Every structure is written in structure tokens, then in C-alpha cells.
Amino acid sequence: MSKAVVARAIGGPEVLSYEDHDPGRPGPGEILVRQSAAGLNFIDVYFRTGLYKSETVPFVLGKEGAGTVAEVGEGVSRFKPGDRVAYSAGKGTYAELVLVPAEQAAALPDAIDFETAAAAMLKGMTAEYLLRRTFPVGPETTLLFHAAAGGVGLIAGQWAKHLGATVIGTAGSTEKCELALANGYDHVINYRDDDFVERVKEITGGRKCDVVYDSVGKDTFLKSLDCLKPRGMCVAFGQSSGKVPDFDLGILNQKGSLFVTRPSLFGYTLDRREFEESSGALFDVIASGAVKIRIDQRYPLEQAAEAHRHLESRATTGATIFTIA
């Protein structure tokens, strides 16, 4: 038996219940992991609120975590009990024990601890596909990244600077702006004080950006388009402020033959090769010191509802994890 955080219904943080939960035995192709830490991500909020549909209700939340293999299912030769693993596409990681598809787990290098891995897998692999595959950035790239002081934002700022880009971010307070500036960003705009479109024009001398990475959605999307050069790309990879409103595709023509894409990590890890390349690239930049994983909030599992409230109120910075005894 395992302790877990169960969403008893679709709704607010109050639907979360800390209770006994039996994950079951690993089936073919699965591993059972005794977790040391699990990550908190906005996708968890999307499932709790019903924006993303769970196959069943009630259900255990969580996609990201790290721990030690306790048992392997039939046909699993990649791992054995005692191996250290991490994953970004688990199912129900707000738990002491979790079943994970072996094909979606990575062997965790000894140089990376469980808490770092739990904070980094989903957010870091997201930064990897955004910066290296959705719109590959380099020394000639000028980019804008919203929510620069968030978990993905802090990783992306360091990684983009490592790749040589000019990195502009937005954040919602002086403290968050300072944090982003210390993590790779060349310029950070406090969107509560300044019009970020006008500031981007000032910073770039009117040239604007090659790409905007927007995880905020409703509050920023249309203005993000105004930050782009002709034929620039808006990468809308989240919607923390709500769903992007319907818009006339002709706007993309009017604003300079722009491109828009709505990617997800799962669309960029379609097979084992893609998964290993993404997780391997992440482990490499962490091990080299080019990207440091900042964990600013730690909660025990039983405080999951409080953690969700803090995340949704934008009171967090960096990564948030659940520590599991």
C-alpha cells in the first residue's frame, strides 16, 4: 500500500485527498518505483480542473518524479530492482509508489540527485524541445520567453544563453525579474509596470524577436504576436492564464506572415530514441553546469492542495517538488 494524493473530483485544490492507494503490480513493460521526490507542474492543474481529461475519476495526479525501481514487469530488461530512474510521463506520481512505463523512464546518472531529477525532467525536457527542435535557437536568435522566473523559464533562460541567443523574458515582480537576470536572461520586463510589446521594440531597436515562447495563453498571446519579426514564430506551449481566444488566421498575414504552433513534450518524445535524446541532452547540460536546477518550494505530499494554490496564484519561482520519505 502507498500513500498518494487523489483527485476525488474535477475542481479546485479542495478536491485533493491524501490517502492510502494501491498502485498495483507492474504489468508487461512497466516498472514499479519507490519515489524519493515528485515534481509539480501546471499540467497537473490542467488535469485537476478538467481542462485535460483524465481517463478515470478519481485519479492520482502527477507526471514527473524520480526514485528507485522496486519491481519490474514482464519483458522489462532495461531496468532491474535498485536502479535509479527519473521520468516525465509517469501516471500518478503524487505517490510513494508509482507505476511507470519502462520506455518512458531514464536511468538517472549518479551525478544527479533525486530531487534535482524530479524538478528537472518535465520542465527541462520541455526546454530542450522548445529551444533545440521546435525553433532551434543559436547566436543569431533573439527570443522572448514569458514566465521567465518559473520552472521552465529559469531552465530555458540558462539553456538559451548557453546556445548563444539573446534572451528576453517577462516576469511579474521586481524580485522575479532579478531572479531571471541571474539565470541567463539579458533583459527582463516587469509586465505589471511596462508594456512588454513596447519594451521589446526598445530592447531590439525595433527589430523585434525571431521567436516568442508563450506558456501564459489568454493574457499574452495576441500581444506576443506583436513582438515578432516578419515570418517569426509564436510557440504557444501552455495556458496558465486561460485558453487562447479564437482568432482570425488572417491576423498572422497582417502581422508579417507569422507562424504559430501549439506543441507538447509528448509530441516530441514519440519513441524511445526521441526520449533518450531529450533526457540525455538535459542530463548533459545539468552535469556540465551550464544549467542549474533551482528548487524554490518543497512540500510534503499531504500539502499538495496548498502547493496547487501557490502555483496558481503565481506565488512560486523556479521549480516546486514534493519530498517523499
PDB file of C-alpha atoms in Angstrom:
ATOM      1  CA  MET A   1       0.000   0.000   0.000  1.00  0.00           C
ATOM      2  CA  SER A   2       1.149   3.517  -0.824  1.00  0.00           C
ATOM      3  CA  LYS A   3       0.159   6.988   0.290  1.00  0.00           C
ATOM      4  CA  ALA A   4      -0.953   9.169  -2.617  1.00  0.00           C
ATOM      5  CA  VAL A   5      -2.752  12.408  -3.490  1.00  0.00           C
ATOM      6  CA  VAL A   6      -6.039  11.559  -5.173  1.00  0.00           C
ATOM      7  CA  ALA A   7      -8.263  13.979  -7.105  1.00  0.00           C
ATOM      8  CA  ARG A   8     -11.682  12.861  -5.882  1.00  0.00           C
ATOM      9  CA  ALA A   9     -13.464  15.066  -8.433  1.00  0.00           C
ATOM     10  CA  ILE A  10     -12.775  17.712 -11.050  1.00  0.00           C
ATOM     11  CA  GLY A  11     -12.422  21.104  -9.411  1.00  0.00           C
ATOM     12  CA  GLY A  12     -10.272  23.308  -7.212  1.00  0.00           C
ATOM     13  CA  PRO A  13      -7.439  22.315  -4.870  1.00  0.00           C
ATOM     14  CA  GLU A  14     -10.024  21.251  -2.291  1.00  0.00           C
ATOM     15  CA  VAL A  15     -10.777  18.079  -4.316  1.00  0.00           C
ATOM     16  CA  LEU A  16      -7.310  16.697  -3.482  1.00  0.00           C
ATOM     17  CA  SER A  17      -7.213  13.992  -0.817  1.00  0.00           C
ATOM     18  CA  TYR A  18      -4.124  12.434   0.796  1.00  0.00           C
ATOM     19  CA  GLU A  19      -4.987   8.775   1.352  1.00  0.00           C
ATOM     20  CA  ASP A  20      -3.992   5.139   1.004  1.00  0.00           C
ATOM     21  CA  HIS A  21      -3.658   3.992  -2.582  1.00  0.00           C
ATOM     22  CA  ASP A  22      -2.590   0.663  -4.070  1.00  0.00           C
ATOM     23  CA  PRO A  23      -0.713   1.221  -7.356  1.00  0.00           C
ATOM     24  CA  GLY A  24      -0.832  -2.482  -8.182  1.00  0.00           C
ATOM     25  CA  ARG A  25       1.897  -4.745  -9.513  1.00  0.00           C
ATOM     26  CA  PRO A  26       3.827  -3.801 -12.654  1.00  0.00           C
ATOM     27  CA  GLY A  27       2.339  -5.209 -15.835  1.00  0.00           C
ATOM     28  CA  PRO A  28       4.212  -6.053 -19.028  1.00  0.00           C
ATOM     29  CA  GLY A  29       6.600  -3.245 -19.921  1.00  0.00           C
ATOM     30  CA  GLU A  30       6.135  -1.448 -16.598  1.00  0.00           C
ATOM     31  CA  ILE A  31       8.307  -0.748 -13.565  1.00  0.00           C
ATOM     32  CA  LEU A  32       7.180  -0.063 -10.009  1.00  0.00           C
ATOM     33  CA  VAL A  33       9.183   2.797  -8.498  1.00  0.00           C
ATOM     34  CA  ARG A  34       9.549   3.779  -4.859  1.00  0.00           C
ATOM     35  CA  GLN A  35       9.753   7.527  -5.241  1.00  0.00           C
ATOM     36  CA  SER A  36      12.023   9.950  -3.436  1.00  0.00           C
ATOM     37  CA  ALA A  37      10.548  13.105  -4.990  1.00  0.00           C
ATOM     38  CA  ALA A  38       7.878  14.203  -7.446  1.00  0.00           C
ATOM     39  CA  GLY A  39       7.504  17.378  -9.462  1.00  0.00           C
ATOM     40  CA  LEU A  40       4.648  19.900  -9.503  1.00  0.00           C
ATOM     41  CA  ASN A  41       3.704  21.268 -12.931  1.00  0.00           C
ATOM     42  CA  PHE A  42       0.908  23.324 -14.449  1.00  0.00           C
ATOM     43  CA  ILE A  43      -0.219  20.265 -16.406  1.00  0.00           C
ATOM     44  CA  ASP A  44      -1.283  18.830 -13.035  1.00  0.00           C
ATOM     45  CA  VAL A  45      -3.613  21.821 -12.595  1.00  0.00           C
ATOM     46  CA  TYR A  46      -5.000  21.269 -16.091  1.00  0.00           C
ATOM     47  CA  PHE A  47      -5.917  17.670 -15.181  1.00  0.00           C
ATOM     48  CA  ARG A  48      -7.354  18.660 -11.782  1.00  0.00           C
ATOM     49  CA  THR A  49      -9.598  21.318 -13.333  1.00  0.00           C
ATOM     50  CA  GLY A  50     -10.679  19.144 -16.243  1.00  0.00           C
ATOM     51  CA  LEU A  51      -9.003  21.220 -18.952  1.00  0.00           C
ATOM     52  CA  TYR A  52      -7.176  17.995 -19.793  1.00  0.00           C
ATOM     53  CA  LYS A  53      -9.339  14.904 -19.395  1.00  0.00           C
ATOM     54  CA  SER A  54      -8.344  12.054 -17.110  1.00  0.00           C
ATOM     55  CA  GLU A  55      -9.320   8.558 -18.189  1.00  0.00           C
ATOM     56  CA  THR A  56     -10.937   7.945 -14.795  1.00  0.00           C
ATOM     57  CA  VAL A  57     -12.148   9.922 -11.793  1.00  0.00           C
ATOM     58  CA  PRO A  58     -10.947   9.686  -9.051  1.00  0.00           C
ATOM     59  CA  PHE A  59      -7.283   9.600 -10.116  1.00  0.00           C
ATOM     60  CA  VAL A  60      -3.789  10.220  -8.745  1.00  0.00           C
ATOM     61  CA  LEU A  61      -2.182  13.397 -10.077  1.00  0.00           C
ATOM     62  CA  GLY A  62       1.347  13.867 -11.350  1.00  0.00           C
ATOM     63  CA  LYS A  63       3.614  13.188 -14.333  1.00  0.00           C
ATOM     64  CA  GLU A  64       7.155  13.798 -13.097  1.00  0.00           C
ATOM     65  CA  GLY A  65       9.289  12.081 -10.483  1.00  0.00           C
ATOM     66  CA  ALA A  66      12.375  10.124  -9.525  1.00  0.00           C
ATOM     67  CA  GLY A  67      13.180   7.181  -7.318  1.00  0.00           C
ATOM     68  CA  THR A  68      14.398   3.599  -7.110  1.00  0.00           C
ATOM     69  CA  VAL A  69      12.998   0.651  -9.039  1.00  0.00           C
ATOM     70  CA  ALA A  70      11.232  -1.712  -6.655  1.00  0.00           C
ATOM     71  CA  GLU A  71       9.914  -4.278  -9.140  1.00  0.00           C
ATOM     72  CA  VAL A  72       9.899  -4.846 -12.903  1.00  0.00           C
ATOM     73  CA  GLY A  73       7.145  -6.271 -15.058  1.00  0.00           C
ATOM     74  CA  GLU A  74       7.269  -8.924 -17.733  1.00  0.00           C
ATOM     75  CA  GLY A  75       9.531  -8.135 -20.653  1.00  0.00           C
ATOM     76  CA  VAL A  76      11.464  -5.348 -18.945  1.00  0.00           C
ATOM     77  CA  SER A  77      15.200  -5.815 -19.469  1.00  0.00           C
ATOM     78  CA  ARG A  78      16.217  -2.168 -19.400  1.00  0.00           C
ATOM     79  CA  PHE A  79      15.940  -1.858 -15.585  1.00  0.00           C
ATOM     80  CA  LYS A  80      16.256  -4.016 -12.505  1.00  0.00           C
ATOM     81  CA  PRO A  81      15.312  -3.524  -8.832  1.00  0.00           C
ATOM     82  CA  GLY A  82      17.595  -0.980  -7.190  1.00  0.00           C
ATOM     83  CA  ASP A  83      18.185   1.110 -10.312  1.00  0.00           C
ATOM     84  CA  ARG A  84      17.831   4.892 -10.028  1.00  0.00           C
ATOM     85  CA  VAL A  85      15.330   6.300 -12.530  1.00  0.00           C
ATOM     86  CA  ALA A  86      13.533   9.505 -13.466  1.00  0.00           C
ATOM     87  CA  TYR A  87      10.569  10.199 -15.759  1.00  0.00           C
ATOM     88  CA  SER A  88       8.484  12.990 -17.230  1.00  0.00           C
ATOM     89  CA  ALA A  89       5.462  10.992 -18.377  1.00  0.00           C
ATOM     90  CA  GLY A  90       4.554   8.879 -15.400  1.00  0.00           C
ATOM     91  CA  LYS A  91       0.946   8.443 -14.381  1.00  0.00           C
ATOM     92  CA  GLY A  92       0.090   9.314 -10.795  1.00  0.00           C
ATOM     93  CA  THR A  93       3.431  10.488  -9.412  1.00  0.00           C
ATOM     94  CA  TYR A  94       1.934  12.232  -6.361  1.00  0.00           C
ATOM     95  CA  ALA A  95       2.545   8.961  -4.536  1.00  0.00           C
ATOM     96  CA  GLU A  96       5.069   6.923  -2.608  1.00  0.00           C
ATOM     97  CA  LEU A  97       4.866   4.107  -5.171  1.00  0.00           C
ATOM     98  CA  VAL A  98       4.144   4.645  -8.868  1.00  0.00           C
ATOM     99  CA  LEU A  99       3.889   2.508 -11.984  1.00  0.00           C
ATOM    100  CA  VAL A 100       5.867   3.883 -14.928  1.00  0.00           C
ATOM    101  CA  PRO A 101       6.197   2.560 -18.498  1.00  0.00           C
ATOM    102  CA  ALA A 102       9.800   1.407 -18.755  1.00  0.00           C
ATOM    103  CA  GLU A 103      10.116   3.003 -22.189  1.00  0.00           C
ATOM    104  CA  GLN A 104       9.365   6.407 -20.620  1.00  0.00           C
ATOM    105  CA  ALA A 105      11.902   6.173 -17.794  1.00  0.00           C
ATOM    106  CA  ALA A 106      15.525   7.267 -17.905  1.00  0.00           C
ATOM    107  CA  ALA A 107      18.444   5.785 -15.998  1.00  0.00           C
ATOM    108  CA  LEU A 108      19.494   8.576 -13.648  1.00  0.00           C
ATOM    109  CA  PRO A 109      23.211   9.403 -13.672  1.00  0.00           C
ATOM    110  CA  ASP A 110      24.907   9.197 -10.270  1.00  0.00           C
ATOM    111  CA  ALA A 111      25.868  12.874 -10.523  1.00  0.00           C
ATOM    112  CA  ILE A 112      22.197  13.956 -10.416  1.00  0.00           C
ATOM    113  CA  ASP A 113      20.219  13.533  -7.183  1.00  0.00           C
ATOM    114  CA  PHE A 114      16.563  12.528  -6.971  1.00  0.00           C
ATOM    115  CA  GLU A 115      15.240  15.981  -6.056  1.00  0.00           C
ATOM    116  CA  THR A 116      17.043  17.638  -8.959  1.00  0.00           C
ATOM    117  CA  ALA A 117      15.722  14.999 -11.348  1.00  0.00           C
ATOM    118  CA  ALA A 118      12.157  15.338 -10.065  1.00  0.00           C
ATOM    119  CA  ALA A 119      12.370  19.095 -10.546  1.00  0.00           C
ATOM    120  CA  ALA A 120      14.007  18.888 -13.956  1.00  0.00           C
ATOM    121  CA  MET A 121      12.567  16.093 -16.071  1.00  0.00           C
ATOM    122  CA  LEU A 122       9.326  17.537 -17.426  1.00  0.00           C
ATOM    123  CA  LYS A 123      10.402  21.168 -17.269  1.00  0.00           C
ATOM    124  CA  GLY A 124      13.914  20.510 -18.573  1.00  0.00           C
ATOM    125  CA  MET A 125      12.828  18.229 -21.407  1.00  0.00           C
ATOM    126  CA  THR A 126      10.232  20.878 -22.300  1.00  0.00           C
ATOM    127  CA  ALA A 127      13.007  23.488 -22.511  1.00  0.00           C
ATOM    128  CA  GLU A 128      15.035  21.049 -24.619  1.00  0.00           C
ATOM    129  CA  TYR A 129      12.421  20.511 -27.314  1.00  0.00           C
ATOM    130  CA  LEU A 130      11.406  24.186 -27.367  1.00  0.00           C
ATOM    131  CA  LEU A 131      14.935  25.516 -27.818  1.00  0.00           C
ATOM    132  CA  ARG A 132      16.530  22.728 -29.838  1.00  0.00           C
ATOM    133  CA  ARG A 133      13.717  21.358 -32.013  1.00  0.00           C
ATOM    134  CA  THR A 134      10.526  23.465 -32.174  1.00  0.00           C
ATOM    135  CA  PHE A 135      12.526  26.604 -33.027  1.00  0.00           C
ATOM    136  CA  PRO A 136      16.252  25.815 -32.848  1.00  0.00           C
ATOM    137  CA  VAL A 137      17.991  28.826 -31.340  1.00  0.00           C
ATOM    138  CA  GLY A 138      21.571  29.966 -31.737  1.00  0.00           C
ATOM    139  CA  PRO A 139      23.815  33.035 -31.724  1.00  0.00           C
ATOM    140  CA  GLU A 140      21.669  34.801 -34.343  1.00  0.00           C
ATOM    141  CA  THR A 141      18.426  34.312 -32.396  1.00  0.00           C
ATOM    142  CA  THR A 142      16.604  36.939 -30.354  1.00  0.00           C
ATOM    143  CA  LEU A 143      13.822  35.379 -28.312  1.00  0.00           C
ATOM    144  CA  LEU A 144      11.148  36.321 -25.790  1.00  0.00           C
ATOM    145  CA  PHE A 145      10.216  33.868 -23.041  1.00  0.00           C
ATOM    146  CA  HIS A 146       7.189  34.567 -20.865  1.00  0.00           C
ATOM    147  CA  ALA A 147       7.125  33.481 -17.186  1.00  0.00           C
ATOM    148  CA  ALA A 148      10.899  33.777 -17.099  1.00  0.00           C
ATOM    149  CA  ALA A 149      11.140  33.110 -13.351  1.00  0.00           C
ATOM    150  CA  GLY A 150       9.063  29.927 -13.459  1.00  0.00           C
ATOM    151  CA  GLY A 151      10.345  26.374 -13.510  1.00  0.00           C
ATOM    152  CA  VAL A 152      10.614  26.075 -17.294  1.00  0.00           C
ATOM    153  CA  GLY A 153      11.589  29.724 -17.658  1.00  0.00           C
ATOM    154  CA  LEU A 154      14.685  29.547 -15.448  1.00  0.00           C
ATOM    155  CA  ILE A 155      15.938  26.432 -17.219  1.00  0.00           C
ATOM    156  CA  ALA A 156      15.199  27.896 -20.651  1.00  0.00           C
ATOM    157  CA  GLY A 157      16.980  31.162 -19.861  1.00  0.00           C
ATOM    158  CA  GLN A 158      20.199  29.385 -18.946  1.00  0.00           C
ATOM    159  CA  TRP A 159      19.988  26.919 -21.826  1.00  0.00           C
ATOM    160  CA  ALA A 160      19.199  29.588 -24.433  1.00  0.00           C
ATOM    161  CA  LYS A 161      22.135  31.693 -23.238  1.00  0.00           C
ATOM    162  CA  HIS A 162      24.333  28.569 -23.390  1.00  0.00           C
ATOM    163  CA  LEU A 163      23.257  28.225 -27.049  1.00  0.00           C
ATOM    164  CA  GLY A 164      24.283  31.826 -27.685  1.00  0.00           C
ATOM    165  CA  ALA A 165      20.889  33.503 -28.089  1.00  0.00           C
ATOM    166  CA  THR A 166      19.873  36.989 -26.978  1.00  0.00           C
ATOM    167  CA  VAL A 167      17.324  36.179 -24.276  1.00  0.00           C
ATOM    168  CA  ILE A 168      14.467  38.480 -23.241  1.00  0.00           C
ATOM    169  CA  GLY A 169      11.973  37.472 -20.567  1.00  0.00           C
ATOM    170  CA  THR A 170       8.874  38.707 -18.781  1.00  0.00           C
ATOM    171  CA  ALA A 171       8.036  38.341 -15.095  1.00  0.00           C
ATOM    172  CA  GLY A 172       5.542  39.808 -12.642  1.00  0.00           C
ATOM    173  CA  SER A 173       7.652  41.425  -9.921  1.00  0.00           C
ATOM    174  CA  THR A 174      10.987  43.100  -9.321  1.00  0.00           C
ATOM    175  CA  GLU A 175      12.191  40.046  -7.400  1.00  0.00           C
ATOM    176  CA  LYS A 176      11.238  37.686 -10.219  1.00  0.00           C
ATOM    177  CA  CYS A 177      12.934  39.925 -12.771  1.00  0.00           C
ATOM    178  CA  GLU A 178      16.142  39.885 -10.738  1.00  0.00           C
ATOM    179  CA  LEU A 179      15.946  36.106 -10.431  1.00  0.00           C
ATOM    180  CA  ALA A 180      15.579  35.702 -14.201  1.00  0.00           C
ATOM    181  CA  LEU A 181      18.504  38.077 -14.847  1.00  0.00           C
ATOM    182  CA  ALA A 182      20.647  35.819 -12.656  1.00  0.00           C
ATOM    183  CA  ASN A 183      19.640  32.804 -14.758  1.00  0.00           C
ATOM    184  CA  GLY A 184      20.642  33.603 -18.310  1.00  0.00           C
ATOM    185  CA  TYR A 185      18.323  36.424 -19.351  1.00  0.00           C
ATOM    186  CA  ASP A 186      19.854  39.504 -20.947  1.00  0.00           C
ATOM    187  CA  HIS A 187      16.741  41.623 -20.370  1.00  0.00           C
ATOM    188  CA  VAL A 188      13.654  41.022 -18.218  1.00  0.00           C
ATOM    189  CA  ILE A 189      10.459  43.072 -18.486  1.00  0.00           C
ATOM    190  CA  ASN A 190       8.152  43.525 -15.494  1.00  0.00           C
ATOM    191  CA  TYR A 191       4.816  43.149 -17.270  1.00  0.00           C
ATOM    192  CA  ARG A 192       2.967  44.726 -14.333  1.00  0.00           C
ATOM    193  CA  ASP A 193       4.851  48.000 -14.829  1.00  0.00           C
ATOM    194  CA  ASP A 194       5.636  48.060 -18.550  1.00  0.00           C
ATOM    195  CA  ASP A 195       4.003  47.213 -21.875  1.00  0.00           C
ATOM    196  CA  PHE A 196       6.142  44.265 -22.904  1.00  0.00           C
ATOM    197  CA  VAL A 197       5.498  44.864 -26.624  1.00  0.00           C
ATOM    198  CA  GLU A 198       6.906  48.382 -26.442  1.00  0.00           C
ATOM    199  CA  ARG A 199       9.838  47.275 -24.302  1.00  0.00           C
ATOM    200  CA  VAL A 200      10.704  44.507 -26.761  1.00  0.00           C
ATOM    201  CA  LYS A 201      10.765  47.081 -29.546  1.00  0.00           C
ATOM    202  CA  GLU A 202      13.047  49.305 -27.463  1.00  0.00           C
ATOM    203  CA  ILE A 203      15.395  46.485 -26.494  1.00  0.00           C
ATOM    204  CA  THR A 204      15.736  45.219 -30.074  1.00  0.00           C
ATOM    205  CA  GLY A 205      15.906  48.625 -31.745  1.00  0.00           C
ATOM    206  CA  GLY A 206      12.611  47.914 -33.497  1.00  0.00           C
ATOM    207  CA  ARG A 207      13.770  44.607 -34.999  1.00  0.00           C
ATOM    208  CA  LYS A 208      11.687  42.514 -32.561  1.00  0.00           C
ATOM    209  CA  CYS A 209      12.093  38.751 -31.966  1.00  0.00           C
ATOM    210  CA  ASP A 210      12.603  35.663 -34.062  1.00  0.00           C
ATOM    211  CA  VAL A 211      10.537  33.557 -31.673  1.00  0.00           C
ATOM    212  CA  VAL A 212       8.272  34.017 -28.648  1.00  0.00           C
ATOM    213  CA  TYR A 213       7.729  31.143 -26.219  1.00  0.00           C
ATOM    214  CA  ASP A 214       4.347  31.678 -24.545  1.00  0.00           C
ATOM    215  CA  SER A 215       3.055  29.437 -21.759  1.00  0.00           C
ATOM    216  CA  VAL A 216       0.671  32.074 -20.377  1.00  0.00           C
ATOM    217  CA  GLY A 217      -2.007  31.960 -23.058  1.00  0.00           C
ATOM    218  CA  LYS A 218      -5.078  34.208 -22.904  1.00  0.00           C
ATOM    219  CA  ASP A 219      -3.410  37.219 -21.270  1.00  0.00           C
ATOM    220  CA  THR A 220      -0.387  37.377 -23.575  1.00  0.00           C
ATOM    221  CA  PHE A 221      -0.957  35.540 -26.858  1.00  0.00           C
ATOM    222  CA  LEU A 222      -2.132  38.345 -29.167  1.00  0.00           C
ATOM    223  CA  LYS A 223       0.482  40.745 -27.791  1.00  0.00           C
ATOM    224  CA  SER A 224       3.117  38.043 -28.253  1.00  0.00           C
ATOM    225  CA  LEU A 225       2.411  38.164 -31.984  1.00  0.00           C
ATOM    226  CA  ASP A 226       3.264  41.877 -31.929  1.00  0.00           C
ATOM    227  CA  CYS A 227       6.742  41.034 -30.597  1.00  0.00           C
ATOM    228  CA  LEU A 228       7.676  39.007 -33.683  1.00  0.00           C
ATOM    229  CA  LYS A 229       9.674  39.871 -36.782  1.00  0.00           C
ATOM    230  CA  PRO A 230       8.121  39.056 -40.162  1.00  0.00           C
ATOM    231  CA  ARG A 231       7.980  35.265 -40.517  1.00  0.00           C
ATOM    232  CA  GLY A 232       8.666  34.881 -36.793  1.00  0.00           C
ATOM    233  CA  MET A 233       7.183  32.046 -34.748  1.00  0.00           C
ATOM    234  CA  CYS A 234       4.974  32.087 -31.659  1.00  0.00           C
ATOM    235  CA  VAL A 235       5.357  28.846 -29.721  1.00  0.00           C
ATOM    236  CA  ALA A 236       2.249  28.594 -27.517  1.00  0.00           C
ATOM    237  CA  PHE A 237       3.102  25.730 -25.175  1.00  0.00           C
ATOM    238  CA  GLY A 238       0.799  26.434 -22.222  1.00  0.00           C
ATOM    239  CA  GLN A 239      -2.110  28.479 -20.955  1.00  0.00           C
ATOM    240  CA  SER A 240      -1.649  29.349 -17.303  1.00  0.00           C
ATOM    241  CA  SER A 241      -3.957  32.387 -17.636  1.00  0.00           C
ATOM    242  CA  GLY A 242      -6.587  30.522 -19.638  1.00  0.00           C
ATOM    243  CA  LYS A 243      -7.280  29.277 -23.141  1.00  0.00           C
ATOM    244  CA  VAL A 244      -6.096  31.383 -26.066  1.00  0.00           C
ATOM    245  CA  PRO A 245      -9.189  33.056 -27.573  1.00  0.00           C
ATOM    246  CA  ASP A 246     -10.308  32.158 -31.071  1.00  0.00           C
ATOM    247  CA  PHE A 247      -8.747  34.462 -33.641  1.00  0.00           C
ATOM    248  CA  ASP A 248      -8.841  35.078 -37.380  1.00  0.00           C
ATOM    249  CA  LEU A 249      -5.916  33.339 -39.095  1.00  0.00           C
ATOM    250  CA  GLY A 250      -5.671  36.394 -41.317  1.00  0.00           C
ATOM    251  CA  ILE A 251      -4.053  38.186 -38.372  1.00  0.00           C
ATOM    252  CA  LEU A 252      -0.921  36.112 -38.977  1.00  0.00           C
ATOM    253  CA  ASN A 253      -0.730  37.508 -42.518  1.00  0.00           C
ATOM    254  CA  GLN A 254      -1.390  41.055 -41.380  1.00  0.00           C
ATOM    255  CA  LYS A 255       1.328  40.926 -38.742  1.00  0.00           C
ATOM    256  CA  GLY A 256       4.032  39.644 -41.086  1.00  0.00           C
ATOM    257  CA  SER A 257       3.365  36.100 -42.346  1.00  0.00           C
ATOM    258  CA  LEU A 258       3.818  34.717 -38.844  1.00  0.00           C
ATOM    259  CA  PHE A 259       3.909  31.100 -37.721  1.00  0.00           C
ATOM    260  CA  VAL A 260       2.106  29.701 -34.662  1.00  0.00           C
ATOM    261  CA  THR A 261       2.489  26.230 -33.162  1.00  0.00           C
ATOM    262  CA  ARG A 262       0.979  24.516 -30.112  1.00  0.00           C
ATOM    263  CA  PRO A 263       3.466  21.765 -29.164  1.00  0.00           C
ATOM    264  CA  SER A 264       3.735  19.455 -26.176  1.00  0.00           C
ATOM    265  CA  LEU A 265       6.535  17.369 -24.717  1.00  0.00           C
ATOM    266  CA  PHE A 266       4.636  14.196 -25.551  1.00  0.00           C
ATOM    267  CA  GLY A 267       4.619  15.146 -29.243  1.00  0.00           C
ATOM    268  CA  TYR A 268       8.407  15.438 -29.117  1.00  0.00           C
ATOM    269  CA  THR A 269       9.073  12.129 -27.320  1.00  0.00           C
ATOM    270  CA  LEU A 270       7.126   9.813 -29.598  1.00  0.00           C
ATOM    271  CA  ASP A 271       9.565   6.916 -29.378  1.00  0.00           C
ATOM    272  CA  ARG A 272      12.452   5.684 -27.239  1.00  0.00           C
ATOM    273  CA  ARG A 273      15.059   7.335 -29.430  1.00  0.00           C
ATOM    274  CA  GLU A 274      13.484  10.781 -29.032  1.00  0.00           C
ATOM    275  CA  PHE A 275      13.032  10.255 -25.308  1.00  0.00           C
ATOM    276  CA  GLU A 276      16.654   9.225 -24.787  1.00  0.00           C
ATOM    277  CA  GLU A 277      17.996  12.102 -26.900  1.00  0.00           C
ATOM    278  CA  SER A 278      15.913  14.648 -24.984  1.00  0.00           C
ATOM    279  CA  SER A 279      16.639  13.322 -21.494  1.00  0.00           C
ATOM    280  CA  GLY A 280      20.295  12.768 -22.403  1.00  0.00           C
ATOM    281  CA  ALA A 281      20.679  16.361 -23.598  1.00  0.00           C
ATOM    282  CA  LEU A 282      19.105  17.546 -20.340  1.00  0.00           C
ATOM    283  CA  PHE A 283      21.380  15.418 -18.178  1.00  0.00           C
ATOM    284  CA  ASP A 284      24.403  16.675 -20.133  1.00  0.00           C
ATOM    285  CA  VAL A 285      23.682  20.392 -19.598  1.00  0.00           C
ATOM    286  CA  ILE A 286      22.983  19.795 -15.899  1.00  0.00           C
ATOM    287  CA  ALA A 287      26.159  17.730 -15.417  1.00  0.00           C
ATOM    288  CA  SER A 288      28.246  20.335 -17.260  1.00  0.00           C
ATOM    289  CA  GLY A 289      26.946  23.128 -15.031  1.00  0.00           C
ATOM    290  CA  ALA A 290      25.525  25.063 -17.998  1.00  0.00           C
ATOM    291  CA  VAL A 291      22.040  24.699 -16.486  1.00  0.00           C
ATOM    292  CA  LYS A 292      21.429  24.714 -12.752  1.00  0.00           C
ATOM    293  CA  ILE A 293      18.082  23.463 -11.438  1.00  0.00           C
ATOM    294  CA  ARG A 294      16.624  25.816  -8.874  1.00  0.00           C
ATOM    295  CA  ILE A 295      14.152  24.297  -6.387  1.00  0.00           C
ATOM    296  CA  ASP A 296      12.425  27.122  -4.551  1.00  0.00           C
ATOM    297  CA  GLN A 297       9.497  25.261  -2.969  1.00  0.00           C
ATOM    298  CA  ARG A 298       9.367  21.884  -1.246  1.00  0.00           C
ATOM    299  CA  TYR A 299       6.191  20.345   0.176  1.00  0.00           C
ATOM    300  CA  PRO A 300       5.308  17.008   1.726  1.00  0.00           C
ATOM    301  CA  LEU A 301       2.699  15.144  -0.319  1.00  0.00           C
ATOM    302  CA  GLU A 302      -0.057  15.849   2.201  1.00  0.00           C
ATOM    303  CA  GLN A 303       0.241  19.571   1.404  1.00  0.00           C
ATOM    304  CA  ALA A 304      -0.496  19.143  -2.306  1.00  0.00           C
ATOM    305  CA  ALA A 305      -3.599  21.364  -2.184  1.00  0.00           C
ATOM    306  CA  GLU A 306      -1.583  24.234  -0.694  1.00  0.00           C
ATOM    307  CA  ALA A 307       1.107  23.741  -3.337  1.00  0.00           C
ATOM    308  CA  HIS A 308      -1.506  23.986  -6.092  1.00  0.00           C
ATOM    309  CA  ARG A 309      -2.909  27.202  -4.618  1.00  0.00           C
ATOM    310  CA  HIS A 310       0.544  28.774  -4.553  1.00  0.00           C
ATOM    311  CA  LEU A 311       1.290  27.705  -8.132  1.00  0.00           C
ATOM    312  CA  GLU A 312      -1.998  29.035  -9.498  1.00  0.00           C
ATOM    313  CA  SER A 313      -1.595  32.367  -7.695  1.00  0.00           C
ATOM    314  CA  ARG A 314       1.811  32.817  -9.388  1.00  0.00           C
ATOM    315  CA  ALA A 315       3.436  32.986  -5.955  1.00  0.00           C
ATOM    316  CA  THR A 316       6.137  30.460  -6.889  1.00  0.00           C
ATOM    317  CA  THR A 317       9.504  30.788  -8.568  1.00  0.00           C
ATOM    318  CA  GLY A 318      11.725  28.104 -10.039  1.00  0.00           C
ATOM    319  CA  ALA A 319      10.694  24.504  -9.504  1.00  0.00           C
ATOM    320  CA  THR A 320       8.383  23.009  -6.881  1.00  0.00           C
ATOM    321  CA  ILE A 321       8.734  19.431  -5.692  1.00  0.00           C
ATOM    322  CA  PHE A 322       7.061  17.058  -3.286  1.00  0.00           C
ATOM    323  CA  THR A 323       9.505  15.332  -0.954  1.00  0.00           C
ATOM    324  CA  ILE A 324       8.649  11.728  -0.211  1.00  0.00           C
ATOM    325  CA  ALA A 325      10.110   9.812   2.703  1.00  0.00           C
TER     326      ALA A 325
END
